[in-house]
mmCIF file with all atom_site columns, C-alpha atoms in Angstrom:
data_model
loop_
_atom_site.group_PDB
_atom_site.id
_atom_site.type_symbol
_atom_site.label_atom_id
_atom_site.label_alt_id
_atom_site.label_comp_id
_atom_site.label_asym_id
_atom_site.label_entity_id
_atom_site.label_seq_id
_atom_site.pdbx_PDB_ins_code
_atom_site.Cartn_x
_atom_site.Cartn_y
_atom_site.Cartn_z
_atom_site.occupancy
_atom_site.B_iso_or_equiv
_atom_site.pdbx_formal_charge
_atom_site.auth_seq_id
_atom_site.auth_comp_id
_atom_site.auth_asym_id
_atom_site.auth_atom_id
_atom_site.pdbx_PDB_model_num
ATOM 1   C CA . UNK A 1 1   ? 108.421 236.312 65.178 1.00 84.00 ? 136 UNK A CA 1
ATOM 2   C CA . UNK A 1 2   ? 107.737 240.175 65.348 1.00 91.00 ? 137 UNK A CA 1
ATOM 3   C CA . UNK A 1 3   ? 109.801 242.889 64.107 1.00 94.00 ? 138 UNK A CA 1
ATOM 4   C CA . UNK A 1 4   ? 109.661 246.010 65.457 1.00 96.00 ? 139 UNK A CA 1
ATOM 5   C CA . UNK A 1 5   ? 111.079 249.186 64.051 1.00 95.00 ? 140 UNK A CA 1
ATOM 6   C CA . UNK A 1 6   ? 111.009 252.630 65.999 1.00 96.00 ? 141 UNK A CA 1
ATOM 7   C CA . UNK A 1 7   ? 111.083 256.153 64.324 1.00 96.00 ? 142 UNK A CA 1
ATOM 8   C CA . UNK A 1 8   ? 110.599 260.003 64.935 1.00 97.00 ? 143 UNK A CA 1
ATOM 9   C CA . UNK A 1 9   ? 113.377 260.273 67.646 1.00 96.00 ? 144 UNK A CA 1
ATOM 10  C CA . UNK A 1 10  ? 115.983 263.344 66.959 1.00 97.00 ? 145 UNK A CA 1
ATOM 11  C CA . UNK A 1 11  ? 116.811 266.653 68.931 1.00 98.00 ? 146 UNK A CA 1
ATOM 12  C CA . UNK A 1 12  ? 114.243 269.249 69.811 1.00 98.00 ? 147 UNK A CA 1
ATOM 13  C CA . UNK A 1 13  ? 114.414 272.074 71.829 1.00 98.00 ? 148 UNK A CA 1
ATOM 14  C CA . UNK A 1 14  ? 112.810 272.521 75.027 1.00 98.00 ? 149 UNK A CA 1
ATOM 15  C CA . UNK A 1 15  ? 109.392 272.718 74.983 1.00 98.00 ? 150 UNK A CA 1
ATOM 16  C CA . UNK A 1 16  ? 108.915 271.366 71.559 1.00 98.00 ? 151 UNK A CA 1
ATOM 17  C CA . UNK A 1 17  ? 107.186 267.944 70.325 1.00 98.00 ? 152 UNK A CA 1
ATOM 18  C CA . UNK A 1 18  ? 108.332 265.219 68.521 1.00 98.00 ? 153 UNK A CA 1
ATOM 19  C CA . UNK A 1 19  ? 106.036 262.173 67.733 1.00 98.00 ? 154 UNK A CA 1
ATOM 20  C CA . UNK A 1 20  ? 107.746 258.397 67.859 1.00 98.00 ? 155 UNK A CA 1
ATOM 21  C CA . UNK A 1 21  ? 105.968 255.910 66.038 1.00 98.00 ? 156 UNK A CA 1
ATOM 22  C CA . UNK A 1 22  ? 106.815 251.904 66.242 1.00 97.00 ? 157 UNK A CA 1
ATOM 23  C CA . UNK A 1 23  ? 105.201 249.460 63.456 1.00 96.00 ? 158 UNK A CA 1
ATOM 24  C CA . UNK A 1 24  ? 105.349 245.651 63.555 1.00 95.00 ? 159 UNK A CA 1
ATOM 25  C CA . UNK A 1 25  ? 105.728 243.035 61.446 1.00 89.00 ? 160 UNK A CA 1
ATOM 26  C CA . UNK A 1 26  ? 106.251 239.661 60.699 1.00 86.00 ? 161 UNK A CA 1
ATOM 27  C CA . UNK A 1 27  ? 103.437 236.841 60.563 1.00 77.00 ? 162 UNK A CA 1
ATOM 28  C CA . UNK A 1 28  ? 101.820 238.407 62.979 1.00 80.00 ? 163 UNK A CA 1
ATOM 29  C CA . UNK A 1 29  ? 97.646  238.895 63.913 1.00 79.00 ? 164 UNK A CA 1
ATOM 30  C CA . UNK A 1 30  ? 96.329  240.757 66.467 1.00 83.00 ? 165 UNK A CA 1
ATOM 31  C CA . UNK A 1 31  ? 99.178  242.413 68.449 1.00 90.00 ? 166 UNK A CA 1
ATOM 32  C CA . UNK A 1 32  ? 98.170  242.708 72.070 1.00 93.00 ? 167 UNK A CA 1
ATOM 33  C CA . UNK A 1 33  ? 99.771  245.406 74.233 1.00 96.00 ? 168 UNK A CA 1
ATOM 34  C CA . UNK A 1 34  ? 101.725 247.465 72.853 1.00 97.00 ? 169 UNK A CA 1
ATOM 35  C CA . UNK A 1 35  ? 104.049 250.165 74.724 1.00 97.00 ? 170 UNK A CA 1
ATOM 36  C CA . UNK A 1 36  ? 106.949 252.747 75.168 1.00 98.00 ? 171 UNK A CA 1
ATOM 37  C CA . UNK A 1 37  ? 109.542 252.715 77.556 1.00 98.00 ? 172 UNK A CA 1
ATOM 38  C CA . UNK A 1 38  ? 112.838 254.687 77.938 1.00 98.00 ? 173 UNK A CA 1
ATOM 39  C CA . UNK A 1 39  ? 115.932 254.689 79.221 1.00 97.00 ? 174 UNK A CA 1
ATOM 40  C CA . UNK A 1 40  ? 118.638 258.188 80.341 1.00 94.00 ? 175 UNK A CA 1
ATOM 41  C CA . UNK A 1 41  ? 122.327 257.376 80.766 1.00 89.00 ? 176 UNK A CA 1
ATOM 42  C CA . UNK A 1 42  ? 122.818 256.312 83.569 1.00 92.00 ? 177 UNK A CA 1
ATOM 43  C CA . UNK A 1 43  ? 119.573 255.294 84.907 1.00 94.00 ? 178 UNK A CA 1
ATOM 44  C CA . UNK A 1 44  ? 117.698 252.359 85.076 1.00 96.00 ? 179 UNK A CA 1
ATOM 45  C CA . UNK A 1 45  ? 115.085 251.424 81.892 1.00 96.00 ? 180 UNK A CA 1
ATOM 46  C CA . UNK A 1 46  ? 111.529 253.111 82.708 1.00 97.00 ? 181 UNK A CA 1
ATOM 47  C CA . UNK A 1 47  ? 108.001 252.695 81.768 1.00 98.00 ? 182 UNK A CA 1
ATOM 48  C CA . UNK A 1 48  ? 106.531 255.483 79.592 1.00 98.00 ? 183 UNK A CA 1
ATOM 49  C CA . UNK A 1 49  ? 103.135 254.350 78.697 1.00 98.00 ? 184 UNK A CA 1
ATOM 50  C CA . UNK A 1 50  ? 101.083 251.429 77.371 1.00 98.00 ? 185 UNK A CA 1
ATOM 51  C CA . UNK A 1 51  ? 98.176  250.547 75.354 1.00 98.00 ? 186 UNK A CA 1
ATOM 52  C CA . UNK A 1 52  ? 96.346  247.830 75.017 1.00 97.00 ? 187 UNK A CA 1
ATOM 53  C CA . UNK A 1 53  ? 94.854  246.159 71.880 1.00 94.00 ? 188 UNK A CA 1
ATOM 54  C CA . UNK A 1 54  ? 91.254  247.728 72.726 1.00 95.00 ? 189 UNK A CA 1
ATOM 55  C CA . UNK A 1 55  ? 92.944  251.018 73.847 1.00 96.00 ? 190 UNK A CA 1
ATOM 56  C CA . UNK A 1 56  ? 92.969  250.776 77.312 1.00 98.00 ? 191 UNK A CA 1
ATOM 57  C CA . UNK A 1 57  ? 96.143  253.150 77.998 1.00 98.00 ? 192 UNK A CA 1
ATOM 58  C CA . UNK A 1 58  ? 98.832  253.055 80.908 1.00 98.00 ? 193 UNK A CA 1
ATOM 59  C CA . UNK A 1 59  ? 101.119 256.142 81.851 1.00 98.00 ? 194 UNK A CA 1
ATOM 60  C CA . UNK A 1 60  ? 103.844 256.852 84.320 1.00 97.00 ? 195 UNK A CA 1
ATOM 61  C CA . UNK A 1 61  ? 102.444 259.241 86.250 1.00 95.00 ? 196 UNK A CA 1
ATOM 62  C CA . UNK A 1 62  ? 105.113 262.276 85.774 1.00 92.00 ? 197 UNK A CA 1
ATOM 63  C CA . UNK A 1 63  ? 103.871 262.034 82.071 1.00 93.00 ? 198 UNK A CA 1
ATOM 64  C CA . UNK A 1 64  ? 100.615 262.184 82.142 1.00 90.00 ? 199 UNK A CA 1
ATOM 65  C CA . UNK A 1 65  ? 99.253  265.362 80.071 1.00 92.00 ? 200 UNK A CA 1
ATOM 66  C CA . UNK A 1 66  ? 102.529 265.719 78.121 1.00 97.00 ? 201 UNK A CA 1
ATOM 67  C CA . UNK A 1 67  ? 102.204 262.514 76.495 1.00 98.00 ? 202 UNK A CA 1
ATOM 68  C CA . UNK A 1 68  ? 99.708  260.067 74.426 1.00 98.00 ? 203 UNK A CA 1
ATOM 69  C CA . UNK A 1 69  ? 100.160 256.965 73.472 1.00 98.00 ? 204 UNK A CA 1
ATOM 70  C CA . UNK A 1 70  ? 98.218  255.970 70.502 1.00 98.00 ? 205 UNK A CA 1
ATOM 71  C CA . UNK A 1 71  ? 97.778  252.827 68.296 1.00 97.00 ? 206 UNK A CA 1
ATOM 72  C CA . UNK A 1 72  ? 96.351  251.929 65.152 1.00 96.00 ? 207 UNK A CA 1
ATOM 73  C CA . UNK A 1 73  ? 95.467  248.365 64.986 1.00 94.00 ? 208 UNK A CA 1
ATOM 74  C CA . UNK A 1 74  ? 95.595  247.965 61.128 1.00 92.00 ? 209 UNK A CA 1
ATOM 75  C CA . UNK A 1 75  ? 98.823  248.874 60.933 1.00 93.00 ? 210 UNK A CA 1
ATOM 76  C CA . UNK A 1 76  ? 99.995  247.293 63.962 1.00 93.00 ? 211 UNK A CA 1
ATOM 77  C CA . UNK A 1 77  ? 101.420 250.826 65.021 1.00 96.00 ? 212 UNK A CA 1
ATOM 78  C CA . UNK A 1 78  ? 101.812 252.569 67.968 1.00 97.00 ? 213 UNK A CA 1
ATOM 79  C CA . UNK A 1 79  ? 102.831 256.400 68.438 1.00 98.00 ? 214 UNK A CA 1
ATOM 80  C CA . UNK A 1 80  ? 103.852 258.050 71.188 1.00 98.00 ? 215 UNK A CA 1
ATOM 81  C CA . UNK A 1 81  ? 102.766 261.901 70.835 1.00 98.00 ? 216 UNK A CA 1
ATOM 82  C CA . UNK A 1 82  ? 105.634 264.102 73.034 1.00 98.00 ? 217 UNK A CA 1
ATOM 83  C CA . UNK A 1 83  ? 105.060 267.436 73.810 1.00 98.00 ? 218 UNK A CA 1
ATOM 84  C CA . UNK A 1 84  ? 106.025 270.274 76.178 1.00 97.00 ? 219 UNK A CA 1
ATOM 85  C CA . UNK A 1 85  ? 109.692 268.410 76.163 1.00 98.00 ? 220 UNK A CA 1
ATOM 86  C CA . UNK A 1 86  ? 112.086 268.711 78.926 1.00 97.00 ? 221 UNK A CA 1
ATOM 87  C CA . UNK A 1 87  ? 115.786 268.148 78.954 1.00 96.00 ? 222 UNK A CA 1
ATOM 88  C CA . UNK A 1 88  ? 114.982 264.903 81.303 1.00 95.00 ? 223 UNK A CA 1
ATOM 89  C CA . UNK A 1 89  ? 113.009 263.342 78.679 1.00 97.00 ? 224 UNK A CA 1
ATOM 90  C CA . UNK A 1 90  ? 116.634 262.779 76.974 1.00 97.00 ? 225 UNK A CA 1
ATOM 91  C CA . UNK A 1 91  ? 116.584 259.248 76.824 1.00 98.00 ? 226 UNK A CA 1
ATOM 92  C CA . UNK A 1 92  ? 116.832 256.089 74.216 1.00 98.00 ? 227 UNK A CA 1
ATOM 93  C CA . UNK A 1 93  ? 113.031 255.706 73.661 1.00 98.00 ? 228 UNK A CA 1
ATOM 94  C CA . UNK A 1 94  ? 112.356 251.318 73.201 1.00 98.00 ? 229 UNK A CA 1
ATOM 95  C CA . UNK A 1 95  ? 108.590 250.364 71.599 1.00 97.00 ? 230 UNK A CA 1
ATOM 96  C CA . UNK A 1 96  ? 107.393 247.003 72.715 1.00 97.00 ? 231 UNK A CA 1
ATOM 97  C CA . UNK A 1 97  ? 104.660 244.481 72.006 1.00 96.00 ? 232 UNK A CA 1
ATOM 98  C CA . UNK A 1 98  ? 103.282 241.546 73.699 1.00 94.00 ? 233 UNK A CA 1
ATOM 99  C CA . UNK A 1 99  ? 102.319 238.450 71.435 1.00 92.00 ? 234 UNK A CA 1
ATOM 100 C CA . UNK A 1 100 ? 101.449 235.049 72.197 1.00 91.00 ? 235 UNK A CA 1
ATOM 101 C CA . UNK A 1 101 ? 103.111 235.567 75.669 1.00 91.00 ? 236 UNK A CA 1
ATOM 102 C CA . UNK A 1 102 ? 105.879 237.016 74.735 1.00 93.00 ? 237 UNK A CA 1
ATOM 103 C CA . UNK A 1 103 ? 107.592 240.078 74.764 1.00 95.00 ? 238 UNK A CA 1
ATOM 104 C CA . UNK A 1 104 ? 109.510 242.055 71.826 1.00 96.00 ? 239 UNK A CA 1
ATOM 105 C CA . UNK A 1 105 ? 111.559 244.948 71.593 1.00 97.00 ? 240 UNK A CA 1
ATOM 106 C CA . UNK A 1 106 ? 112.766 247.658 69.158 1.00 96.00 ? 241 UNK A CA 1
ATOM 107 C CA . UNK A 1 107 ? 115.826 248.491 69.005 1.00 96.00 ? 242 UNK A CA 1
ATOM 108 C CA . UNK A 1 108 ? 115.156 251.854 70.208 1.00 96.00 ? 243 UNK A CA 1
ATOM 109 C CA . UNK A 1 109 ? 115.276 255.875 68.937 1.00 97.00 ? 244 UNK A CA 1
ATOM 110 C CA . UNK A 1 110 ? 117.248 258.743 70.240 1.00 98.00 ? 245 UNK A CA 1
ATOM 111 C CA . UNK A 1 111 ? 115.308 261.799 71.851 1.00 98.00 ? 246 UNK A CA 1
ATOM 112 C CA . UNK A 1 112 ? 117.571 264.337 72.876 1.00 98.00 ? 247 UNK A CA 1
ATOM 113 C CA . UNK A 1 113 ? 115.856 267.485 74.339 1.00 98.00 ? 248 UNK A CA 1
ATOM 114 C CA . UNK A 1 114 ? 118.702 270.457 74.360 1.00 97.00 ? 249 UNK A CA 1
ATOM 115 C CA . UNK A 1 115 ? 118.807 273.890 73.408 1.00 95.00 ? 250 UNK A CA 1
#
């Protein structure tokens, strides 16, 4: 069984950063990939990005240069580095990891981007 617990969500202004970071645990080895995804009110759940175990990294492409996705494999972390924030990134922010074929889920972290 893996846990996973998110943190780092909160309110920011526009065009600030916040950094999300979602550890693992449980009798775990060798998470595979590991990702963010997000979901507004209203709207359907949404990838954000994804990284594999050796790094290999996945991002929607509206996101791409505003956000990196980052893991560290000893801690069976991953972080999700936000920056240049927009009020559409308001969303409930989920981590998940693949393991042994299956897929696990955080219970998510509130970004809210507002001035």
């Amino acid at each position: 069984q893996v846990q996973l617990v998110e943190s780092g969500g909160g309110l920011v202004q526009p065009g600030g950063s916040l950094r999300l970071s979602c550890a693992a645990s449980g009798s775990i080895f060798s998470i595979g990939t590991m990702g963010w995804f997000r979901r507004a009110p209203g709207k359907q759940r949404e990838l954000v990005a994804t990284i594999s175990y050796g790094g290999n990294t996945v991002y929607a492409d509206s996101l791409k240069g505003r956000f990196t996705i980052s893991r560290d494999n000893a801690k069976n972390t991953v972080y999700l580095q936000m920056n240049s924030l927009k009020p559409e990134d308001t969303s409930v922010y989920n981590c998940r990891a693949d393991y042994y074929g299956r897929s696990y889920w955080g219970q998510g972290t509130q970004v809210t981007v507002s001035s």
